[in-house]
XYZ file of C-alpha atoms in Angstrom:
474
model
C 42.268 70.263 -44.630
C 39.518 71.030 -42.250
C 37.300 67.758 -43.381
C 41.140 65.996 -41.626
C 41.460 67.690 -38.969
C 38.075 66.828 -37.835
C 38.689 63.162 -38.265
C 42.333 63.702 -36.335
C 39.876 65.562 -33.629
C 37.581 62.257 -33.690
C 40.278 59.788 -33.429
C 41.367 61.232 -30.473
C 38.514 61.817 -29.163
C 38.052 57.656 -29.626
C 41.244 56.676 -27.712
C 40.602 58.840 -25.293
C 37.165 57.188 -24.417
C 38.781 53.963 -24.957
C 41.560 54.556 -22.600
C 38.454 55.878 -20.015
C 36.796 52.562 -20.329
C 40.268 50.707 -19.876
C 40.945 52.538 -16.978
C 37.334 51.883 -15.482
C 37.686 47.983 -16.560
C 41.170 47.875 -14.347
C 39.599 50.106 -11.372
C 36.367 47.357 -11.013
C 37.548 44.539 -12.119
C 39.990 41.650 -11.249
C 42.812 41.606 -14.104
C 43.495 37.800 -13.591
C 39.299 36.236 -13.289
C 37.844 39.156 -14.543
C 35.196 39.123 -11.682
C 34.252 42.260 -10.328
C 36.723 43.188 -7.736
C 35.899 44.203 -4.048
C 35.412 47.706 -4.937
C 32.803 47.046 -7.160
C 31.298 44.305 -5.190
C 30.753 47.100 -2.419
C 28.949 49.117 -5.106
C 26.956 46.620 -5.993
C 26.222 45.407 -2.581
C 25.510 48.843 -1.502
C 22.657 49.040 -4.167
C 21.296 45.440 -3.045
C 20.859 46.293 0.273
C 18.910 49.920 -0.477
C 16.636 47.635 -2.936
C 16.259 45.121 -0.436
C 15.525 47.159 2.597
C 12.642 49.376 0.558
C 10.950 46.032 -0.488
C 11.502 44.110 2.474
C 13.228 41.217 0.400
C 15.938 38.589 1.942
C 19.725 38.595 0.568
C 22.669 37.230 1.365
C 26.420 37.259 1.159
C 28.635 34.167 0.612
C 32.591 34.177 1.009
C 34.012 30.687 -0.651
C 37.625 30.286 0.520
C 39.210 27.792 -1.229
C 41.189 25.391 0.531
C 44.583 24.320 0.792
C 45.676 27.031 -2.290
C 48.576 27.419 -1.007
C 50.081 24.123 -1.093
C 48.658 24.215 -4.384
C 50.565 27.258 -5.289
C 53.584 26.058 -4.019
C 53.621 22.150 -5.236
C 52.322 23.208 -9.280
C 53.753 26.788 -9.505
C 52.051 29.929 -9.935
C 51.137 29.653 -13.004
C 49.079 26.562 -12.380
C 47.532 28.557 -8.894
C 46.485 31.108 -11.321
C 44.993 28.867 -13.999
C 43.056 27.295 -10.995
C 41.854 30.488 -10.055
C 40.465 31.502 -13.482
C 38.754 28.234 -13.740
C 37.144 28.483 -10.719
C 35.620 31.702 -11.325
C 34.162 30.107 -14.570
C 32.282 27.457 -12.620
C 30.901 30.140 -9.467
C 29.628 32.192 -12.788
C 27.895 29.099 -14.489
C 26.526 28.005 -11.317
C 25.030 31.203 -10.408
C 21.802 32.877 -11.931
C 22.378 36.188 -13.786
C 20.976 38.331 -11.145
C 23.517 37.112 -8.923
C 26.946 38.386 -8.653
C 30.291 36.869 -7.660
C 33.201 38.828 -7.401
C 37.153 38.280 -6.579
C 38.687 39.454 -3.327
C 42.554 39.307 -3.533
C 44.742 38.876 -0.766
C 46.781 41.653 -1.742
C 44.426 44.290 -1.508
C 44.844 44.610 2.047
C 41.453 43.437 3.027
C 40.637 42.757 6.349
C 38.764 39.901 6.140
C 41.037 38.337 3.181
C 44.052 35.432 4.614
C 47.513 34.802 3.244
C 47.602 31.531 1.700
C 44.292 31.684 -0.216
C 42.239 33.257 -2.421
C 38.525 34.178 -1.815
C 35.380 34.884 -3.839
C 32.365 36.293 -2.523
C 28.767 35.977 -3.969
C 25.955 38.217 -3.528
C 22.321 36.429 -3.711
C 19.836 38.968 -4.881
C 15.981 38.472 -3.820
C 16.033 34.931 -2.029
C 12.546 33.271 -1.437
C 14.241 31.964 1.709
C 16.780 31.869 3.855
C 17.620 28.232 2.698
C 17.874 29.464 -0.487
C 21.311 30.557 0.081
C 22.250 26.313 1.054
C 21.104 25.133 -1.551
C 23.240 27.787 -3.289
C 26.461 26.544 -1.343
C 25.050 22.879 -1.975
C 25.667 23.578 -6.039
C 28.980 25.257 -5.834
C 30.777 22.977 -3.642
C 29.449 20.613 -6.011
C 30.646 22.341 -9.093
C 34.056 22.496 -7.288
C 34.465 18.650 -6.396
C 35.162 17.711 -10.227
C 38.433 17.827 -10.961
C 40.294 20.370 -12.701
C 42.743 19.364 -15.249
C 45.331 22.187 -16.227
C 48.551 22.114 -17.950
C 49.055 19.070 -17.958
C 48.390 18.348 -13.690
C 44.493 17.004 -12.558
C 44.202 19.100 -10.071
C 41.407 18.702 -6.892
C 40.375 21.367 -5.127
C 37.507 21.633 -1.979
C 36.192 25.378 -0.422
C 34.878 26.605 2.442
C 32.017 28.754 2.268
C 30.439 31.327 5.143
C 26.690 32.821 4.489
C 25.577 36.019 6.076
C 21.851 36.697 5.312
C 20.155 39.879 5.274
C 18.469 41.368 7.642
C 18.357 38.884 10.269
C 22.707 38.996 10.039
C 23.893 42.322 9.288
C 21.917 45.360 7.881
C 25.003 46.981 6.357
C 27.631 45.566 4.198
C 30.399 45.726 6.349
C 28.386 43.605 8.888
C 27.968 40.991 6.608
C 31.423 41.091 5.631
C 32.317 40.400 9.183
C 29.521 37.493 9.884
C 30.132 35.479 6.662
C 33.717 35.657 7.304
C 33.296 34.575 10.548
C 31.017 31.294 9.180
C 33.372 30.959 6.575
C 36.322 30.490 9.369
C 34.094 28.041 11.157
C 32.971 25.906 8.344
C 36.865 25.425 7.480
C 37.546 24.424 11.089
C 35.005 21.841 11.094
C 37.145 19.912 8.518
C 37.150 22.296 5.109
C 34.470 21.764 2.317
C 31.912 22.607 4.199
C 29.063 25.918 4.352
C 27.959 27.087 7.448
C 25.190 30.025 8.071
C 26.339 32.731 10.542
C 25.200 32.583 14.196
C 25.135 34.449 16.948
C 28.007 32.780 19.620
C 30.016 32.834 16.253
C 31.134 36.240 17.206
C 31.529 35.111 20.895
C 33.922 32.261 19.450
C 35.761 35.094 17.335
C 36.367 37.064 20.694
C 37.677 34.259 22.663
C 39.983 33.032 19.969
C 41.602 36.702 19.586
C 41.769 36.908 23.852
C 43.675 32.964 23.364
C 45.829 34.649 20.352
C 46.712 37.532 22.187
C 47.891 35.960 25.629
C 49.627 33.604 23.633
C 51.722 36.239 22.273
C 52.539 37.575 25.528
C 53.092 33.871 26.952
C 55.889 33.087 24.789
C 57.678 36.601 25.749
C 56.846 35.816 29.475
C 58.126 32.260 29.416
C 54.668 30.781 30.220
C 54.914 27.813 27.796
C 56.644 24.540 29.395
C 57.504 21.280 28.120
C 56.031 18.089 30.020
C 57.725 14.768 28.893
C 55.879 11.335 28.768
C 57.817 8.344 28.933
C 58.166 5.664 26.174
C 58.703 2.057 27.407
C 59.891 -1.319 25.969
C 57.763 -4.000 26.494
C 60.872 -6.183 25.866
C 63.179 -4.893 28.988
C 60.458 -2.608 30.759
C 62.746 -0.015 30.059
C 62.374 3.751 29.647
C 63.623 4.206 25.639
C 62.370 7.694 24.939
C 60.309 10.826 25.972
C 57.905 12.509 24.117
C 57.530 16.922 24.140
C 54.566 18.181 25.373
C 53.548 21.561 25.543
C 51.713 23.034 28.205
C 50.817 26.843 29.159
C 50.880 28.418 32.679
C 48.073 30.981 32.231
C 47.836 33.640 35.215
C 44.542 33.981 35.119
C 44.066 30.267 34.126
C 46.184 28.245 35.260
C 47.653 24.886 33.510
C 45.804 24.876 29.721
C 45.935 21.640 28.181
C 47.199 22.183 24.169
C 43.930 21.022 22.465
C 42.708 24.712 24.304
C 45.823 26.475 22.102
C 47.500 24.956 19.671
C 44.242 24.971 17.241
C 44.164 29.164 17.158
C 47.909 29.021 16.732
C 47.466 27.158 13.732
C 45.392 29.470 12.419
C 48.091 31.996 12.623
C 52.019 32.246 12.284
C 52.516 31.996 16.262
C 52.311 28.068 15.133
C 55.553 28.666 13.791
C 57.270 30.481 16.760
C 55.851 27.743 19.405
C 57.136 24.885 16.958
C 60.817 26.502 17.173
C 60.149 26.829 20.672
C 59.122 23.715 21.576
C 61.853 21.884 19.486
C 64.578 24.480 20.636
C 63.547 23.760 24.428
C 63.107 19.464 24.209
C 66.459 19.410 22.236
C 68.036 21.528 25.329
C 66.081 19.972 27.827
C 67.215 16.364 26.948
C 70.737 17.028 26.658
C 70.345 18.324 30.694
C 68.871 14.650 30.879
C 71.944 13.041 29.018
C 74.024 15.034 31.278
C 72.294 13.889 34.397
C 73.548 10.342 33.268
C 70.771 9.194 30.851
C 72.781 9.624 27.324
C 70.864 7.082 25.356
C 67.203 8.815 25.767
C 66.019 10.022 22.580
C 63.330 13.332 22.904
C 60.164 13.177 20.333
C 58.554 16.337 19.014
C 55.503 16.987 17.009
C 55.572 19.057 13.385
C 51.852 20.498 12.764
C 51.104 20.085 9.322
C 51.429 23.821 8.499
C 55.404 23.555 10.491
C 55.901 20.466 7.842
C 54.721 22.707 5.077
C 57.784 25.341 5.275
C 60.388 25.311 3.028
C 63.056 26.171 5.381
C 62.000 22.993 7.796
C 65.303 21.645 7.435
C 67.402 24.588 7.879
C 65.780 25.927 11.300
C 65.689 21.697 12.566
C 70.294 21.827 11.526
C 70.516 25.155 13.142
C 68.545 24.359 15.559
C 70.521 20.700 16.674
C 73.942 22.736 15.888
C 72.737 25.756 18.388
C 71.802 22.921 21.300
C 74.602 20.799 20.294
C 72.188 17.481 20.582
C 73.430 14.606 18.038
C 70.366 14.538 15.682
C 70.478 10.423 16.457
C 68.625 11.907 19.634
C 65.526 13.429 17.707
C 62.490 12.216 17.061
C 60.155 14.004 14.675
C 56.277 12.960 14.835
C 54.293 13.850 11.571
C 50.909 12.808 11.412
C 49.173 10.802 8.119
C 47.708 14.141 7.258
C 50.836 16.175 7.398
C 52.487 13.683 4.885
C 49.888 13.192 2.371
C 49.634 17.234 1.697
C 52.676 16.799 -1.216
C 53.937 13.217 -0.967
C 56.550 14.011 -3.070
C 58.226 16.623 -1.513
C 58.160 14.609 2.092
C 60.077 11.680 0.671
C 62.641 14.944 -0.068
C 62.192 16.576 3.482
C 62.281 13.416 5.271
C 65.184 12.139 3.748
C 67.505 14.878 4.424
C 66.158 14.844 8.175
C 66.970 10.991 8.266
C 70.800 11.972 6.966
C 71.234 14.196 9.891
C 70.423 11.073 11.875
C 66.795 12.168 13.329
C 64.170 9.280 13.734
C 61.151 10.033 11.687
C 57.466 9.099 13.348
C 53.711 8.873 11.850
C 51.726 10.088 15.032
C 48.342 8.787 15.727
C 48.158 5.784 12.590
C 45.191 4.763 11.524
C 43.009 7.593 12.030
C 44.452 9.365 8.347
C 44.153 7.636 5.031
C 46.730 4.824 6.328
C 47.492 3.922 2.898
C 50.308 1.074 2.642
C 51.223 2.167 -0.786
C 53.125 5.631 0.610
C 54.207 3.592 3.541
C 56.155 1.531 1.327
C 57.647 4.816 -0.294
C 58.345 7.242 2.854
C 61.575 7.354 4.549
C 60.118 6.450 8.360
C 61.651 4.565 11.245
C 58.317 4.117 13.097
C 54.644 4.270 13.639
C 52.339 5.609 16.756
C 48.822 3.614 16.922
C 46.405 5.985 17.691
C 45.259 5.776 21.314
C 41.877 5.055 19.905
C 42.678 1.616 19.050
C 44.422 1.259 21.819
C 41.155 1.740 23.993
C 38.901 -0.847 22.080
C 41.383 -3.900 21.881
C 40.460 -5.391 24.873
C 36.299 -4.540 24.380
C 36.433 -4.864 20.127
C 37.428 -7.623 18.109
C 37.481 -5.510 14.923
C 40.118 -2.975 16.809
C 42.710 -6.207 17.999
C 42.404 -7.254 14.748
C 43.160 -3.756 12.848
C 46.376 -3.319 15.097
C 47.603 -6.872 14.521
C 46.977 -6.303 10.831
C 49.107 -2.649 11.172
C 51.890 -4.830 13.299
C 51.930 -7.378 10.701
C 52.875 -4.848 8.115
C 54.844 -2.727 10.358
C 57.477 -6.095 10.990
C 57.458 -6.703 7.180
C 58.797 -2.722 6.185
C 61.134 -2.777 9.154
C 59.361 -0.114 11.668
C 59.389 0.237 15.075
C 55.621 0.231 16.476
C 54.866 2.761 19.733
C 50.895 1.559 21.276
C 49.755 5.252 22.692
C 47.257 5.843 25.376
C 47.622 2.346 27.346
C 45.890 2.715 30.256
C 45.451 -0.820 31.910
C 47.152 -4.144 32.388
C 44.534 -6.112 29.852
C 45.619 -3.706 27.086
C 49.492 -4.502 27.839
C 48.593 -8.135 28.040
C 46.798 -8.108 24.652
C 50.184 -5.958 23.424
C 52.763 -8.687 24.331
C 50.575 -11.300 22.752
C 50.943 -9.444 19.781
C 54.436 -8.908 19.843
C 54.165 -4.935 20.139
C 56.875 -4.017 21.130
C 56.772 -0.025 22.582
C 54.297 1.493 24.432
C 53.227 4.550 26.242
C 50.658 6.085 28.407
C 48.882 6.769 31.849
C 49.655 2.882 32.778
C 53.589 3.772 32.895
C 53.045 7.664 33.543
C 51.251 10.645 32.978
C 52.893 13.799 30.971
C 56.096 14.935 33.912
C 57.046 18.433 34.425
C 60.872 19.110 33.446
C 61.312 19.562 37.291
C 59.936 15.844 38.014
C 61.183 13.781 35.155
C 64.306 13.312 36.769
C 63.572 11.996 39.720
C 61.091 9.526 37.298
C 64.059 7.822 35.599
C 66.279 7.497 39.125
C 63.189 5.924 40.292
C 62.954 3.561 37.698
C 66.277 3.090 35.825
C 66.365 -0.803 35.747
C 62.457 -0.841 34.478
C 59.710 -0.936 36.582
C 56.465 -2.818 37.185
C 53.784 -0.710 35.338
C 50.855 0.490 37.621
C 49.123 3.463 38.157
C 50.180 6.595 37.057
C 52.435 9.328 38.539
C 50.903 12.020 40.412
């Protein structure tokens, strides 16, 4: 009986350990990867840096962000995001040597420097020669990355965005080096996504400025400080005024008028995109039925979606409310998407687009020819007409190559039935070279600047019967 009870004693004893180690697995490491998790990382980090700092050696810390998981998420289903995920740890892992470490930081665990939308990794690079070392590093990964992944059934492509922080000359604790590669990580994404960039200095100076833009802009939309300005659209066939275009401006106290390329960026880092969008296309549809009402009922208002506005699933809901609440005829909307915006999930934008085209809105490509321009999804979309990039516009009369490029883009345009807008004309060669080539709408500083709500008015009395373009409004 004893000789049993010891064994009973044992096995418990067994389970008990076992459930220890289980419970130690779960608190260090990520359940889905199985990476280390952040609290580990910090451990490990923590032990790096003590090491590093008694033998004056060079580290650094890496954050790879990968991009666009999101859409990924959302277009193949979570089980595919998570299959993605696991993969992807399996490549950082083979790329890295074994001294190295790369560990999972999940958006849920209420990180500070983690971003809804994604999913992160960060890598710790023990005892670098150099401090290009860690590039060559980011070099390999983003490398490893670019093949394709093919799960259940779906080749999937994936890019990343990766910040370095290097010890000491970047941060002598970890939390420091948290905060710089983070901050590198957020700049090499806005210079166009799979990209690395080392931490500097006026990185943190950037950081600053964007939060004081984030911030007022908060406040600005609860003070009423955001305006519409509306640009006219003309036909070159009855030098008539056929349409306005939305654009947003911002009456800063402190700084007066602030163009949107100063804003709109840093809002679409952030949900206020989302509340200026509704804004913006709450306020045009409003503004434009004042217009109708002021005896100018055929005038149709145009309003740009950023691609992460595009991306929402309720896109069509808040666009019917939003027509319903102003009481505009949705034959009176205009919608501009650029290349970029349409090419995220093809698929689902023939859907979107469709059901926007049945509540009679006019669907626009802004600025063609500076995305993929492929003809194939041309041929596919649901779209009523293009917007040539004002870059084009500029070089017809000075580059062969750029007449020729916007003849070929008419061409095609006639043959799938769109309507063709030339933006950014500026001079009375350009609208010359237009006619000859049978373009047949047009806007920019030749007809009119950008008009305040206050002054657009007075614009179309001026010119109701079409006017003689010259120079532009004050």
């Amino acid at each position: 009986g004893r000789i049993r009870q010891v064994v009973h004693i044992s096995r418990n004893i067994t389970k008990r350990k076992q459930d220890e180690l289980r419970i130690r697995h779960m608190a260090y490491y990520d359940t889905l990867t199985g990476l280390p998790n952040r609290t580990y990382y910090k451990k490990l980090l923590s032990r790096s840096l003590e090491h590093a700092r008694r033998h004056n050696r060079i580290m650094a810390t890496m954050i790879i962000d990968l991009d666009s998981f999101k859409r990924i998420n959302d277009t193949l289903g979570h089980a595919v995001g998570d299959s993605l995920l696991q993969s992807v740890a399996k490549r950082l892992r083979f790329a890295l040597r074994s001294s190295d470490c790369v560990a999972r930081f999940r958006s849920d665990l209420g990180n500070t420097i983690s971003r809804l939308g994604g999913d992160e990794f960060i890598i710790l690079l023990n005892e670098m020669a150099r401090v290009q070392d860690a590039a060559m590093v980011a070099d390999r990964l983003l490398n490893e990355l670019a093949t394709p992944f093919f799960l259940e059934g779906n080749e999937v492509v994936v890019t990343a965005s990766i910040g370095i922080a290097v010890f000491p000359a970047d941060g002598d604790d970890a939390d420091t080096l948290f905060k710089n590669a983070d901050l590198a990580m957020y700049h090499a994404k806005s210079l166009g996504k799979n990209k690395y960039q080392y931490y500097t200095e006026s990185m943190n100076e950037s950081a600053r400025e964007r939060l004081t833009v984030e911030n007022d802009l908060r406040r600005a939309l609860a003070r009423n400080e955001l305006v519409l300005h509306f640009q006219p659209q003309v036909s070159l066939d009855t030098l008539e005024i056929i349409g306005l275009e939305a654009l947003i401006r911002w009456h800063h106290p402190q700084r007066g008028l602030v163009p949107p390329l100063d804003f709109i960026p840093i809002a679409e880092q952030s949900e206020l995109i989302h509340l200026i969008g509704q804004w913006v296309l709450r306020t045009a549809c409003r503004q434009i039925r004042e217009i109708h009402a002021a005896g100018y009922p055929r005038l149709r208002v145009a309003v740009n979606l950023s691609n992460r506005q595009f991306s929402r699933d309720d896109l069509v809901e808040h666009i019917t409310s939003t027509l319903a609440t102003t009481g505009l005829d949705g034959r009176f909307l205009e919608i501009e998407l650029t290349e970029s915006a349409v090419m995220q999930d093809p698929q689902k934008a023939v859907c979107v687009l469709q059901q926007l085209r049945e509540l009679g809105i006019h669907i626009a490509v802004d600025d063609f020819g500076t995305g993929c321009s492929s003809f194939e999804w041309l041929k596919i979309l649901p779209l009523d007409s293009l917007k040539v990039d004002r870059n084009f516009i500029t070089g017809i009369t000075r580059r062969r190559e750029d007449a020729k490029i916007l003849e070929a883009i008419l061409a095609m345009a006639e043959s799938l039935g769109l309507e063709v807008i030339a933006e950014g004309v500026e001079t009375t060669d350009q609208l010359a070279l237009l006619r000859g080539l049978y373009c047949r709408g047009v806007q920019g500083f030749l007809f009119s600047r950008p008009l305040a709500a206050a002054d657009i008015l007075e614009f179309l009395q001026r010119h109701q019967g079409g006017f003689t373009p010259g120079a532009a409004e004050p």
